[in-house]
PDB file of C-alpha atoms in Angstrom:
ATOM      1  CA  PHE A   1       0.007   0.002   0.005  1.00 50.00           C
ATOM      2  CA  HIS A   2       2.782   2.419   0.944  1.00 54.00           C
ATOM      3  CA  LEU A   3       4.497   1.742  -2.379  1.00 61.00           C
ATOM      4  CA  TRP A   4       1.352   2.663  -4.356  1.00 66.00           C
ATOM      5  CA  LYS A   5       1.014   5.952  -2.387  1.00 68.00           C
ATOM      6  CA  LYS A   6       4.250   7.201  -3.995  1.00 73.00           C
ATOM      7  CA  ILE A   7       3.116   6.516  -7.565  1.00 82.00           C
ATOM      8  CA  VAL A   8       1.116   8.957  -9.705  1.00 84.00           C
ATOM      9  CA  ILE A   9       0.107   8.114 -13.302  1.00 91.00           C
ATOM     10  CA  GLU A  10      -0.960  11.411 -14.828  1.00 91.00           C
ATOM     11  CA  ASN A  11      -1.773  10.321 -18.374  1.00 96.00           C
ATOM     12  CA  PRO A  12      -5.389   8.992 -18.445  1.00 97.00           C
ATOM     13  CA  PHE A  13      -4.621   6.551 -21.301  1.00 97.00           C
ATOM     14  CA  THR A  14      -1.634   5.116 -19.412  1.00 97.00           C
ATOM     15  CA  LEU A  15      -3.686   4.844 -16.258  1.00 97.00           C
ATOM     16  CA  SER A  16      -6.529   3.057 -18.043  1.00 97.00           C
ATOM     17  CA  GLU A  17      -4.081   0.612 -19.612  1.00 97.00           C
ATOM     18  CA  PHE A  18      -2.498   0.048 -16.177  1.00 96.00           C
ATOM     19  CA  TYR A  19      -5.921  -0.881 -14.826  1.00 97.00           C
ATOM     20  CA  ARG A  20      -6.505  -3.348 -17.688  1.00 97.00           C
ATOM     21  CA  VAL A  21      -3.183  -5.082 -17.063  1.00 96.00           C
ATOM     22  CA  ALA A  22      -3.824  -5.173 -13.295  1.00 95.00           C
ATOM     23  CA  HIS A  23      -7.224  -6.715 -13.946  1.00 96.00           C
ATOM     24  CA  LEU A  24      -5.743  -9.228 -16.386  1.00 96.00           C
ATOM     25  CA  TYR A  25      -3.336 -10.495 -13.745  1.00 95.00           C
ATOM     26  CA  ASN A  26      -5.883 -10.108 -10.939  1.00 93.00           C
ATOM     27  CA  CYS A  27      -3.558  -7.926  -8.854  1.00 92.00           C
ATOM     28  CA  LYS A  28      -5.961  -6.539  -6.231  1.00 93.00           C
ATOM     29  CA  SER A  29      -3.626  -3.874  -4.811  1.00 90.00           C
ATOM     30  CA  ALA A  30      -2.866  -2.546  -8.306  1.00 92.00           C
ATOM     31  CA  ILE A  31      -6.552  -2.601  -9.217  1.00 95.00           C
ATOM     32  CA  ASP A  32      -7.468  -0.646  -6.069  1.00 94.00           C
ATOM     33  CA  PHE A  33      -4.650   1.821  -6.715  1.00 93.00           C
ATOM     34  CA  ALA A  34      -5.817   2.431 -10.305  1.00 95.00           C
ATOM     35  CA  LYS A  35      -9.447   2.923  -9.192  1.00 96.00           C
ATOM     36  CA  ARG A  36      -8.387   5.534  -6.633  1.00 94.00           C
ATOM     37  CA  GLN A  37      -6.171   7.281  -9.189  1.00 95.00           C
ATOM     38  CA  MET A  38      -8.982   7.450 -11.745  1.00 97.00           C
ATOM     39  CA  MET A  39     -11.454   8.876  -9.228  1.00 96.00           C
ATOM     40  CA  CYS A  40      -8.903  11.483  -8.109  1.00 94.00           C
ATOM     41  CA  GLN A  41      -7.914  12.469 -11.642  1.00 95.00           C
ATOM     42  CA  LEU A  42     -11.427  12.502 -13.105  1.00 96.00           C
ATOM     43  CA  ASN A  43     -12.164  15.702 -15.013  1.00 97.00           C
ATOM     44  CA  SER A  44     -13.583  16.830 -18.334  1.00 96.00           C
ATOM     45  CA  GLN A  45     -10.428  15.701 -20.196  1.00 97.00           C
ATOM     46  CA  SER A  46     -10.132  12.183 -18.675  1.00 98.00           C
ATOM     47  CA  SER A  47     -13.839  11.409 -18.352  1.00 98.00           C
ATOM     48  CA  THR A  48     -14.292   9.653 -21.687  1.00 98.00           C
ATOM     49  CA  VAL A  49     -11.195   7.516 -21.138  1.00 98.00           C
ATOM     50  CA  PHE A  50     -12.199   6.454 -17.616  1.00 98.00           C
ATOM     51  CA  TYR A  51     -15.853   5.957 -18.592  1.00 98.00           C
ATOM     52  CA  GLU A  52     -14.839   3.265 -21.085  1.00 98.00           C
ATOM     53  CA  VAL A  53     -12.766   1.445 -18.425  1.00 98.00           C
ATOM     54  CA  ALA A  54     -15.632   1.686 -15.937  1.00 98.00           C
ATOM     55  CA  ASP A  55     -18.131   0.428 -18.517  1.00 98.00           C
ATOM     56  CA  VAL A  56     -16.056  -2.608 -19.512  1.00 97.00           C
ATOM     57  CA  TYR A  57     -15.163  -3.631 -15.964  1.00 97.00           C
ATOM     58  CA  ASP A  58     -18.416  -2.623 -14.219  1.00 96.00           C
ATOM     59  CA  ILE A  59     -16.856  -0.027 -11.915  1.00 97.00           C
ATOM     60  CA  ASN A  60     -20.227   1.500 -11.070  1.00 96.00           C
ATOM     61  CA  ASP A  61     -19.123   4.367  -8.840  1.00 95.00           C
ATOM     62  CA  LEU A  62     -16.544   5.515 -11.373  1.00 97.00           C
ATOM     63  CA  LYS A  63     -19.039   5.160 -14.198  1.00 97.00           C
ATOM     64  CA  GLU A  64     -21.587   7.279 -12.359  1.00 95.00           C
ATOM     65  CA  ALA A  65     -18.965   9.916 -11.617  1.00 96.00           C
ATOM     66  CA  CYS A  66     -17.996  10.024 -15.306  1.00 96.00           C
ATOM     67  CA  LEU A  67     -21.640  10.419 -16.318  1.00 96.00           C
ATOM     68  CA  ASN A  68     -21.943  13.362 -13.902  1.00 93.00           C
ATOM     69  CA  VAL A  69     -18.959  15.012 -15.616  1.00 95.00           C
ATOM     70  CA  PHE A  70     -20.583  14.400 -19.005  1.00 96.00           C
ATOM     71  CA  ILE A  71     -23.718  16.187 -17.737  1.00 91.00           C
ATOM     72  CA  GLN A  72     -22.123  19.056 -15.830  1.00 88.00           C
ATOM     73  CA  LYS A  73     -19.177  19.814 -18.132  1.00 93.00           C
ATOM     74  CA  THR A  74     -20.452  18.644 -21.536  1.00 95.00           C
ATOM     75  CA  SER A  75     -18.947  21.477 -23.582  1.00 93.00           C
ATOM     76  CA  GLU A  76     -15.510  20.978 -21.997  1.00 96.00           C
ATOM     77  CA  VAL A  77     -15.688  17.217 -22.627  1.00 97.00           C
ATOM     78  CA  LEU A  78     -16.553  17.791 -26.310  1.00 97.00           C
ATOM     79  CA  ILE A  79     -13.545  20.083 -26.947  1.00 96.00           C
ATOM     80  CA  SER A  80     -11.002  17.907 -25.168  1.00 96.00           C
ATOM     81  CA  GLN A  81      -8.293  16.038 -27.069  1.00 96.00           C
ATOM     82  CA  GLU A  82      -9.351  12.860 -25.289  1.00 97.00           C
ATOM     83  CA  PHE A  83     -12.797  13.076 -26.838  1.00 98.00           C
ATOM     84  CA  LEU A  84     -11.199  12.546 -30.273  1.00 96.00           C
ATOM     85  CA  ALA A  85     -10.105   9.070 -29.131  1.00 97.00           C
ATOM     86  CA  ALA A  86     -13.438   8.103 -27.610  1.00 98.00           C
ATOM     87  CA  ASP A  87     -15.319   5.045 -28.724  1.00 97.00           C
ATOM     88  CA  PRO A  88     -18.408   5.807 -30.845  1.00 97.00           C
ATOM     89  CA  LEU A  89     -20.566   4.158 -28.171  1.00 98.00           C
ATOM     90  CA  THR A  90     -19.222   6.600 -25.572  1.00 98.00           C
ATOM     91  CA  ILE A  91     -20.013   9.529 -27.907  1.00 98.00           C
ATOM     92  CA  GLU A  92     -23.564   8.225 -28.247  1.00 98.00           C
ATOM     93  CA  VAL A  93     -23.932   8.171 -24.446  1.00 98.00           C
ATOM     94  CA  ILE A  94     -22.944  11.847 -24.320  1.00 98.00           C
ATOM     95  CA  PHE A  95     -25.156  12.873 -27.216  1.00 98.00           C
ATOM     96  CA  LYS A  96     -28.169  11.090 -25.658  1.00 96.00           C
ATOM     97  CA  LEU A  97     -28.020  13.191 -22.467  1.00 95.00           C
ATOM     98  CA  GLU A  98     -31.319  14.902 -21.717  1.00 89.00           C
ATOM     99  CA  ASN A  99     -29.714  17.757 -19.770  1.00 85.00           C
ATOM    100  CA  PRO A 100     -26.205  18.387 -21.099  1.00 91.00           C
ATOM    101  CA  THR A 101     -24.339  21.609 -20.360  1.00 89.00           C
ATOM    102  CA  ILE A 102     -24.179  23.041 -23.860  1.00 92.00           C
ATOM    103  CA  ASP A 103     -25.042  26.341 -25.492  1.00 88.00           C
ATOM    104  CA  THR A 104     -26.966  24.804 -28.413  1.00 91.00           C
ATOM    105  CA  GLU A 105     -26.997  21.580 -30.437  1.00 95.00           C
ATOM    106  CA  LEU A 106     -24.208  23.145 -32.492  1.00 95.00           C
ATOM    107  CA  ASP A 107     -21.835  22.059 -29.735  1.00 95.00           C
ATOM    108  CA  PHE A 108     -22.617  18.457 -30.690  1.00 97.00           C
ATOM    109  CA  VAL A 109     -22.477  19.205 -34.419  1.00 97.00           C
ATOM    110  CA  TYR A 110     -19.011  20.798 -34.184  1.00 96.00           C
ATOM    111  CA  ALA A 111     -17.757  17.994 -31.888  1.00 97.00           C
ATOM    112  CA  ILE A 112     -18.720  15.189 -34.226  1.00 97.00           C
ATOM    113  CA  GLU A 113     -17.387  17.092 -37.294  1.00 96.00           C
ATOM    114  CA  ARG A 114     -14.086  17.501 -35.466  1.00 96.00           C
ATOM    115  CA  TYR A 115     -14.079  13.839 -34.447  1.00 96.00           C
ATOM    116  CA  ILE A 116     -14.621  12.649 -38.038  1.00 95.00           C
ATOM    117  CA  GLU A 117     -11.975  15.006 -39.412  1.00 93.00           C
ATOM    118  CA  HIS A 118      -9.441  13.861 -36.782  1.00 93.00           C
ATOM    119  CA  ASN A 119     -10.036  10.156 -37.389  1.00 93.00           C
ATOM    120  CA  LYS A 120     -10.611  10.140 -41.162  1.00 87.00           C
ATOM    121  CA  ASP A 121      -7.024   9.024 -41.972  1.00 82.00           C
ATOM    122  CA  ASN A 122      -6.996   6.154 -39.506  1.00 76.00           C
ATOM    123  CA  ALA A 123      -6.974   2.563 -40.685  1.00 65.00           C
ATOM    124  CA  ASP A 124     -10.717   2.415 -40.027  1.00 68.00           C
ATOM    125  CA  LYS A 125     -12.304   4.230 -42.959  1.00 71.00           C
ATOM    126  CA  ASN A 126     -15.868   3.882 -41.639  1.00 88.00           C
ATOM    127  CA  VAL A 127     -15.602   6.460 -38.851  1.00 92.00           C
ATOM    128  CA  ALA A 128     -18.502   8.562 -40.190  1.00 92.00           C
ATOM    129  CA  GLU A 129     -20.722   5.502 -40.312  1.00 93.00           C
ATOM    130  CA  LYS A 130     -19.732   4.418 -36.812  1.00 94.00           C
ATOM    131  CA  VAL A 131     -20.735   7.758 -35.251  1.00 96.00           C
ATOM    132  CA  ARG A 132     -24.064   7.829 -37.100  1.00 95.00           C
ATOM    133  CA  PRO A 133     -25.967   6.475 -34.037  1.00 96.00           C
ATOM    134  CA  ALA A 134     -24.636   9.485 -32.088  1.00 97.00           C
ATOM    135  CA  LEU A 135     -25.621  11.777 -34.941  1.00 97.00           C
ATOM    136  CA  SER A 136     -29.207  10.515 -34.675  1.00 96.00           C
ATOM    137  CA  HIS A 137     -29.466  12.152 -31.238  1.00 97.00           C
ATOM    138  CA  ILE A 138     -28.587  15.663 -32.429  1.00 98.00           C
ATOM    139  CA  ARG A 139     -31.745  17.816 -32.336  1.00 96.00           C
ATOM    140  CA  PHE A 140     -31.343  19.623 -35.651  1.00 96.00           C
ATOM    141  CA  LEU A 141     -34.899  20.948 -35.437  1.00 94.00           C
ATOM    142  CA  THR A 142     -33.836  23.258 -32.594  1.00 93.00           C
ATOM    143  CA  LEU A 143     -31.271  24.974 -34.842  1.00 94.00           C
ATOM    144  CA  ASN A 144     -31.666  27.763 -37.386  1.00 92.00           C
ATOM    145  CA  ALA A 145     -31.733  26.860 -41.058  1.00 92.00           C
ATOM    146  CA  SER A 146     -28.557  28.862 -41.658  1.00 92.00           C
ATOM    147  CA  ASP A 147     -26.685  26.768 -39.081  1.00 92.00           C
ATOM    148  CA  ILE A 148     -28.027  23.492 -40.471  1.00 94.00           C
ATOM    149  CA  ALA A 149     -26.985  24.477 -44.009  1.00 94.00           C
ATOM    150  CA  LYS A 150     -23.317  24.819 -42.958  1.00 93.00           C
ATOM    151  CA  THR A 151     -22.862  21.328 -41.542  1.00 95.00           C
ATOM    152  CA  SER A 152     -20.806  18.671 -43.272  1.00 94.00           C
ATOM    153  CA  LEU A 153     -22.647  15.907 -41.414  1.00 95.00           C
ATOM    154  CA  LEU A 154     -25.611  15.937 -43.786  1.00 95.00           C
ATOM    155  CA  THR A 155     -25.924  15.663 -47.548  1.00 94.00           C
ATOM    156  CA  PRO A 156     -27.398  18.635 -49.440  1.00 95.00           C
ATOM    157  CA  GLN A 157     -30.655  16.698 -49.844  1.00 95.00           C
ATOM    158  CA  GLU A 158     -30.779  15.916 -46.109  1.00 95.00           C
ATOM    159  CA  ILE A 159     -30.136  19.552 -45.229  1.00 95.00           C
ATOM    160  CA  LYS A 160     -33.048  20.577 -47.461  1.00 94.00           C
ATOM    161  CA  ARG A 161     -35.366  18.037 -45.883  1.00 94.00           C
ATOM    162  CA  VAL A 162     -34.430  19.095 -42.332  1.00 94.00           C
ATOM    163  CA  CYS A 163     -34.924  22.792 -43.165  1.00 92.00           C
ATOM    164  CA  LEU A 164     -38.332  22.038 -44.666  1.00 90.00           C
ATOM    165  CA  SER A 165     -39.423  20.067 -41.595  1.00 87.00           C
ATOM    166  CA  SER A 166     -41.226  21.555 -38.644  1.00 76.00           C
ATOM    167  CA  GLU A 167     -42.869  20.443 -35.402  1.00 69.00           C
ATOM    168  CA  ARG A 168     -46.191  20.381 -37.235  1.00 76.00           C
ATOM    169  CA  ASP A 169     -44.981  18.444 -40.256  1.00 83.00           C
ATOM    170  CA  LEU A 170     -42.200  15.893 -39.763  1.00 87.00           C
ATOM    171  CA  SER A 171     -42.928  13.914 -42.902  1.00 87.00           C
ATOM    172  CA  LYS A 172     -39.913  15.358 -44.742  1.00 87.00           C
ATOM    173  CA  MET A 173     -37.436  14.646 -41.925  1.00 93.00           C
ATOM    174  CA  PRO A 174     -34.779  12.038 -42.781  1.00 93.00           C
ATOM    175  CA  PRO A 175     -35.848   8.881 -40.907  1.00 92.00           C
ATOM    176  CA  TYR A 176     -32.638   8.363 -38.907  1.00 92.00           C
ATOM    177  CA  LEU A 177     -32.541  11.896 -37.462  1.00 96.00           C
ATOM    178  CA  SER A 178     -34.128  13.029 -34.234  1.00 95.00           C
ATOM    179  CA  VAL A 179     -37.508  14.710 -34.412  1.00 94.00           C
ATOM    180  CA  ASN A 180     -37.178  16.043 -30.863  1.00 93.00           C
ATOM    181  CA  THR A 181     -37.833  19.798 -30.748  1.00 90.00           C
ATOM    182  CA  LYS A 182     -37.088  20.288 -27.069  1.00 88.00           C
ATOM    183  CA  ARG A 183     -34.094  22.564 -26.606  1.00 87.00           C
ATOM    184  CA  ARG A 184     -31.093  21.350 -24.618  1.00 86.00           C
ATOM    185  CA  SER A 185     -29.145  24.319 -23.326  1.00 76.00           C
ATOM    186  CA  SER A 186     -27.241  25.352 -20.194  1.00 69.00           C
ATOM    187  CA  ASN A 187     -29.151  28.669 -20.435  1.00 69.00           C
ATOM    188  CA  LEU A 188     -32.278  26.707 -19.429  1.00 68.00           C
ATOM    189  CA  LYS A 189     -30.657  25.913 -16.080  1.00 69.00           C
ATOM    190  CA  ASN A 190     -30.434  29.603 -15.196  1.00 72.00           C
ATOM    191  CA  GLU A 191     -34.049  30.108 -16.222  1.00 72.00           C
ATOM    192  CA  LYS A 192     -35.186  27.154 -14.115  1.00 76.00           C
ATOM    193  CA  VAL A 193     -33.260  28.516 -11.104  1.00 77.00           C
ATOM    194  CA  ARG A 194     -34.940  31.902 -11.543  1.00 74.00           C
ATOM    195  CA  LEU A 195     -38.432  30.428 -11.757  1.00 75.00           C
ATOM    196  CA  LEU A 196     -37.953  27.995  -8.894  1.00 78.00           C
ATOM    197  CA  PHE A 197     -36.532  30.633  -6.550  1.00 72.00           C
ATOM    198  CA  GLU A 198     -39.887  32.358  -6.364  1.00 66.00           C
ATOM    199  CA  VAL A 199     -41.646  29.440  -4.714  1.00 69.00           C
ATOM    200  CA  TYR A 200     -39.099  26.838  -3.605  1.00 72.00           C
ATOM    201  CA  ASN A 201     -37.249  29.256  -1.353  1.00 67.00           C
ATOM    202  CA  SER A 202     -40.377  30.813   0.078  1.00 69.00           C
ATOM    203  CA  LYS A 203     -41.856  30.186   3.509  1.00 69.00           C
ATOM    204  CA  THR A 204     -45.286  31.076   2.191  1.00 71.00           C
ATOM    205  CA  CYS A 205     -47.462  28.517   0.419  1.00 70.00           C
ATOM    206  CA  TYR A 206     -49.098  30.213  -2.543  1.00 63.00           C
ATOM    207  CA  ARG A 207     -51.457  27.310  -3.110  1.00 64.00           C
ATOM    208  CA  CYS A 208     -52.916  27.709   0.364  1.00 73.00           C
ATOM    209  CA  ILE A 209     -53.276  31.458  -0.088  1.00 63.00           C
ATOM    210  CA  LYS A 210     -55.556  30.707  -3.037  1.00 62.00           C
ATOM    211  CA  GLN A 211     -57.559  28.342  -0.845  1.00 62.00           C
ATOM    212  CA  GLN A 212     -57.698  30.993   1.901  1.00 61.00           C
ATOM    213  CA  THR A 213     -56.201  28.606   4.481  1.00 65.00           C
ATOM    214  CA  SER A 214     -53.080  28.786   6.620  1.00 67.00           C
ATOM    215  CA  SER A 215     -50.163  29.526   4.328  1.00 65.00           C
ATOM    216  CA  SER A 216     -47.200  29.963   6.698  1.00 75.00           C
ATOM    217  CA  HIS A 217     -45.256  26.928   5.465  1.00 74.00           C
ATOM    218  CA  ALA A 218     -42.953  26.061   2.561  1.00 71.00           C
ATOM    219  CA  ILE A 219     -44.934  24.984  -0.455  1.00 70.00           C
ATOM    220  CA  TRP A 220     -42.996  21.719  -0.866  1.00 69.00           C
ATOM    221  CA  THR A 221     -44.165  20.556   2.564  1.00 73.00           C
ATOM    222  CA  CYS A 222     -47.787  21.199   1.687  1.00 74.00           C
ATOM    223  CA  GLY A 223     -50.095  18.175   1.349  1.00 74.00           C
ATOM    224  CA  TYR A 224     -52.506  20.192  -0.772  1.00 70.00           C
ATOM    225  CA  ALA A 225     -49.854  21.251  -3.301  1.00 69.00           C
ATOM    226  CA  PHE A 226     -48.060  17.914  -3.573  1.00 75.00           C
ATOM    227  CA  ASN A 227     -48.821  14.278  -2.974  1.00 78.00           C
ATOM    228  CA  ASP A 228     -46.761  12.199  -0.499  1.00 82.00           C
ATOM    229  CA  LYS A 229     -44.440  10.770  -3.152  1.00 82.00           C
ATOM    230  CA  ILE A 230     -43.458  14.191  -4.525  1.00 80.00           C
ATOM    231  CA  ARG A 231     -43.067  15.687  -1.027  1.00 80.00           C
ATOM    232  CA  GLN A 232     -40.742  12.827  -0.039  1.00 85.00           C
ATOM    233  CA  GLY A 233     -38.707  13.292  -3.199  1.00 84.00           C
ATOM    234  CA  LEU A 234     -38.318  17.043  -2.527  1.00 82.00           C
ATOM    235  CA  LYS A 235     -37.443  16.315   1.116  1.00 82.00           C
ATOM    236  CA  ASN A 236     -34.701  13.871   0.083  1.00 87.00           C
ATOM    237  CA  ILE A 237     -33.134  16.408  -2.250  1.00 86.00           C
ATOM    238  CA  TYR A 238     -33.412  19.221   0.310  1.00 82.00           C
ATOM    239  CA  GLU A 239     -31.770  17.135   3.015  1.00 84.00           C
ATOM    240  CA  LYS A 240     -28.829  16.363   0.733  1.00 85.00           C
ATOM    241  CA  TYR A 241     -27.982  20.070   0.530  1.00 83.00           C
ATOM    242  CA  ASP A 242     -29.701  21.364   3.689  1.00 77.00           C
ATOM    243  CA  HIS A 243     -30.728  24.558   1.944  1.00 74.00           C
ATOM    244  CA  CYS A 244     -33.074  25.819  -0.795  1.00 71.00           C
ATOM    245  CA  PHE A 245     -30.513  27.709  -2.893  1.00 77.00           C
ATOM    246  CA  VAL A 246     -31.092  25.673  -6.048  1.00 78.00           C
ATOM    247  CA  LEU A 247     -28.169  27.287  -7.920  1.00 75.00           C
ATOM    248  CA  ASP A 248     -25.949  24.988  -5.807  1.00 80.00           C
ATOM    249  CA  TYR A 249     -27.931  21.899  -6.773  1.00 82.00           C
ATOM    250  CA  SER A 250     -26.582  19.437  -9.359  1.00 79.00           C
ATOM    251  CA  THR A 251     -28.207  19.588 -12.792  1.00 74.00           C
ATOM    252  CA  SER A 252     -30.014  16.303 -12.156  1.00 77.00           C
ATOM    253  CA  HIS A 253     -31.437  17.451  -8.808  1.00 84.00           C
ATOM    254  CA  LEU A 254     -32.400  20.862 -10.201  1.00 83.00           C
ATOM    255  CA  ASN A 255     -34.269  19.171 -13.024  1.00 81.00           C
ATOM    256  CA  ALA A 256     -35.900  16.731 -10.602  1.00 84.00           C
ATOM    257  CA  VAL A 257     -37.199  19.613  -8.434  1.00 84.00           C
ATOM    258  CA  PHE A 258     -38.387  21.500 -11.509  1.00 83.00           C
ATOM    259  CA  ASP A 259     -40.145  18.420 -12.910  1.00 82.00           C
ATOM    260  CA  MET A 260     -41.954  17.850  -9.593  1.00 78.00           C
ATOM    261  CA  TYR A 261     -43.292  21.409  -9.593  1.00 76.00           C
ATOM    262  CA  GLU A 262     -44.180  21.081 -13.251  1.00 73.00           C
ATOM    263  CA  LYS A 263     -46.173  17.893 -12.585  1.00 69.00           C
ATOM    264  CA  ALA A 264     -48.021  19.755  -9.849  1.00 63.00           C
ATOM    265  CA  ASP A 265     -49.234  22.052 -12.677  1.00 55.00           C
ATOM    266  CA  PHE A 266     -47.842  25.336 -11.439  1.00 54.00           C
ATOM    267  CA  GLU A 267     -49.011  28.032 -13.824  1.00 46.00           C
ATOM    268  CA  TRP A 268     -45.786  30.029 -13.687  1.00 42.00           C
ATOM    269  CA  LEU A 269     -43.821  27.116 -15.128  1.00 45.00           C
ATOM    270  CA  GLY A 270     -45.656  27.556 -18.397  1.00 45.00           C
ATOM    271  CA  ARG A 271     -43.565  30.665 -19.008  1.00 42.00           C
ATOM    272  CA  LEU A 272     -40.519  28.507 -19.576  1.00 43.00           C
ATOM    273  CA  ALA A 273     -40.439  27.311 -23.207  1.00 41.00           C
ATOM    274  CA  VAL A 274     -38.436  24.090 -23.441  1.00 42.00           C
TER     275      VAL A 274
END
C-alpha cells in the first residue's frame, strides 16, 4: 500500500491501460490503486477515457462519476483532445443526455465534425458511419436553417429536408434523425433557477393562499400542493444540501425539483419554453 502511495500516473490513457493489465493479472492492490487514481484524476479531459474502463469492468461508482462530468461539463468534454479518441458508443452516451451543459446543439455538431476530421485518416475508414448512431441524437430541429446548411454531417438533400421540416410536419425529416424539438441548453438551467426561486425558497405557500387557508409553510411541505411521493422526493433532495438555494444543486437534482413542480401544474412554469 505504501509503495502505491508514492506513484502517480498522470496520463489517463496510461492509467486506463495500467488498470486493464492489473485486472488481467488479478492484482488486487494494483486494481485498487488504479481505481483511486482514476477517481482522483477524473475531469472533463479524462472522463471519456475512464468511462470506457468503468463500462467494460463494471466499476459502477466511477461510471456514475463520469456520467456526472458528462452532464455538468459537456462542452468541456466535447472540446478535449481525449474526446477525439473516444469510442463511438461513448460519444452516443454523451449525445443522448437529456440535460447536457451546452449552448446549443451546435456544440454536438461541431464535436462530431471534429471527431470525423481527426479520425478520417485512421486505418478504419468507416468512422463517419460508426458515429451515425450518435448523430441521430442531435436535435437539428432546434437549430436555425442557416446553421443546419453549414454542416458537413448531412448531404445537401438531407439539409433541405431538415430545413423544410417543422414540429407540425415531420414527414420530410430524414428517418434516422431526431424529431425532438425540445431545446437542450445550459441557459435553461439559469431560467429554471430563476423560476424555482420564487416558490421553492419561500416560507409562504401560494397554493394555500388561493384556498384561503393557513399559508405559513414552505410549499414543498404542503399536502394540498403535492402528494406524498413528490413531497418525499423534494425532502430527500433538500436534506442532501440542507438549503433551498437551487443554484448549488446538481443539474439532475435541479431538473428533478423543476419536474416535480411542473407535474403539480404550477401556472408560472408555463412561462418556460423548453
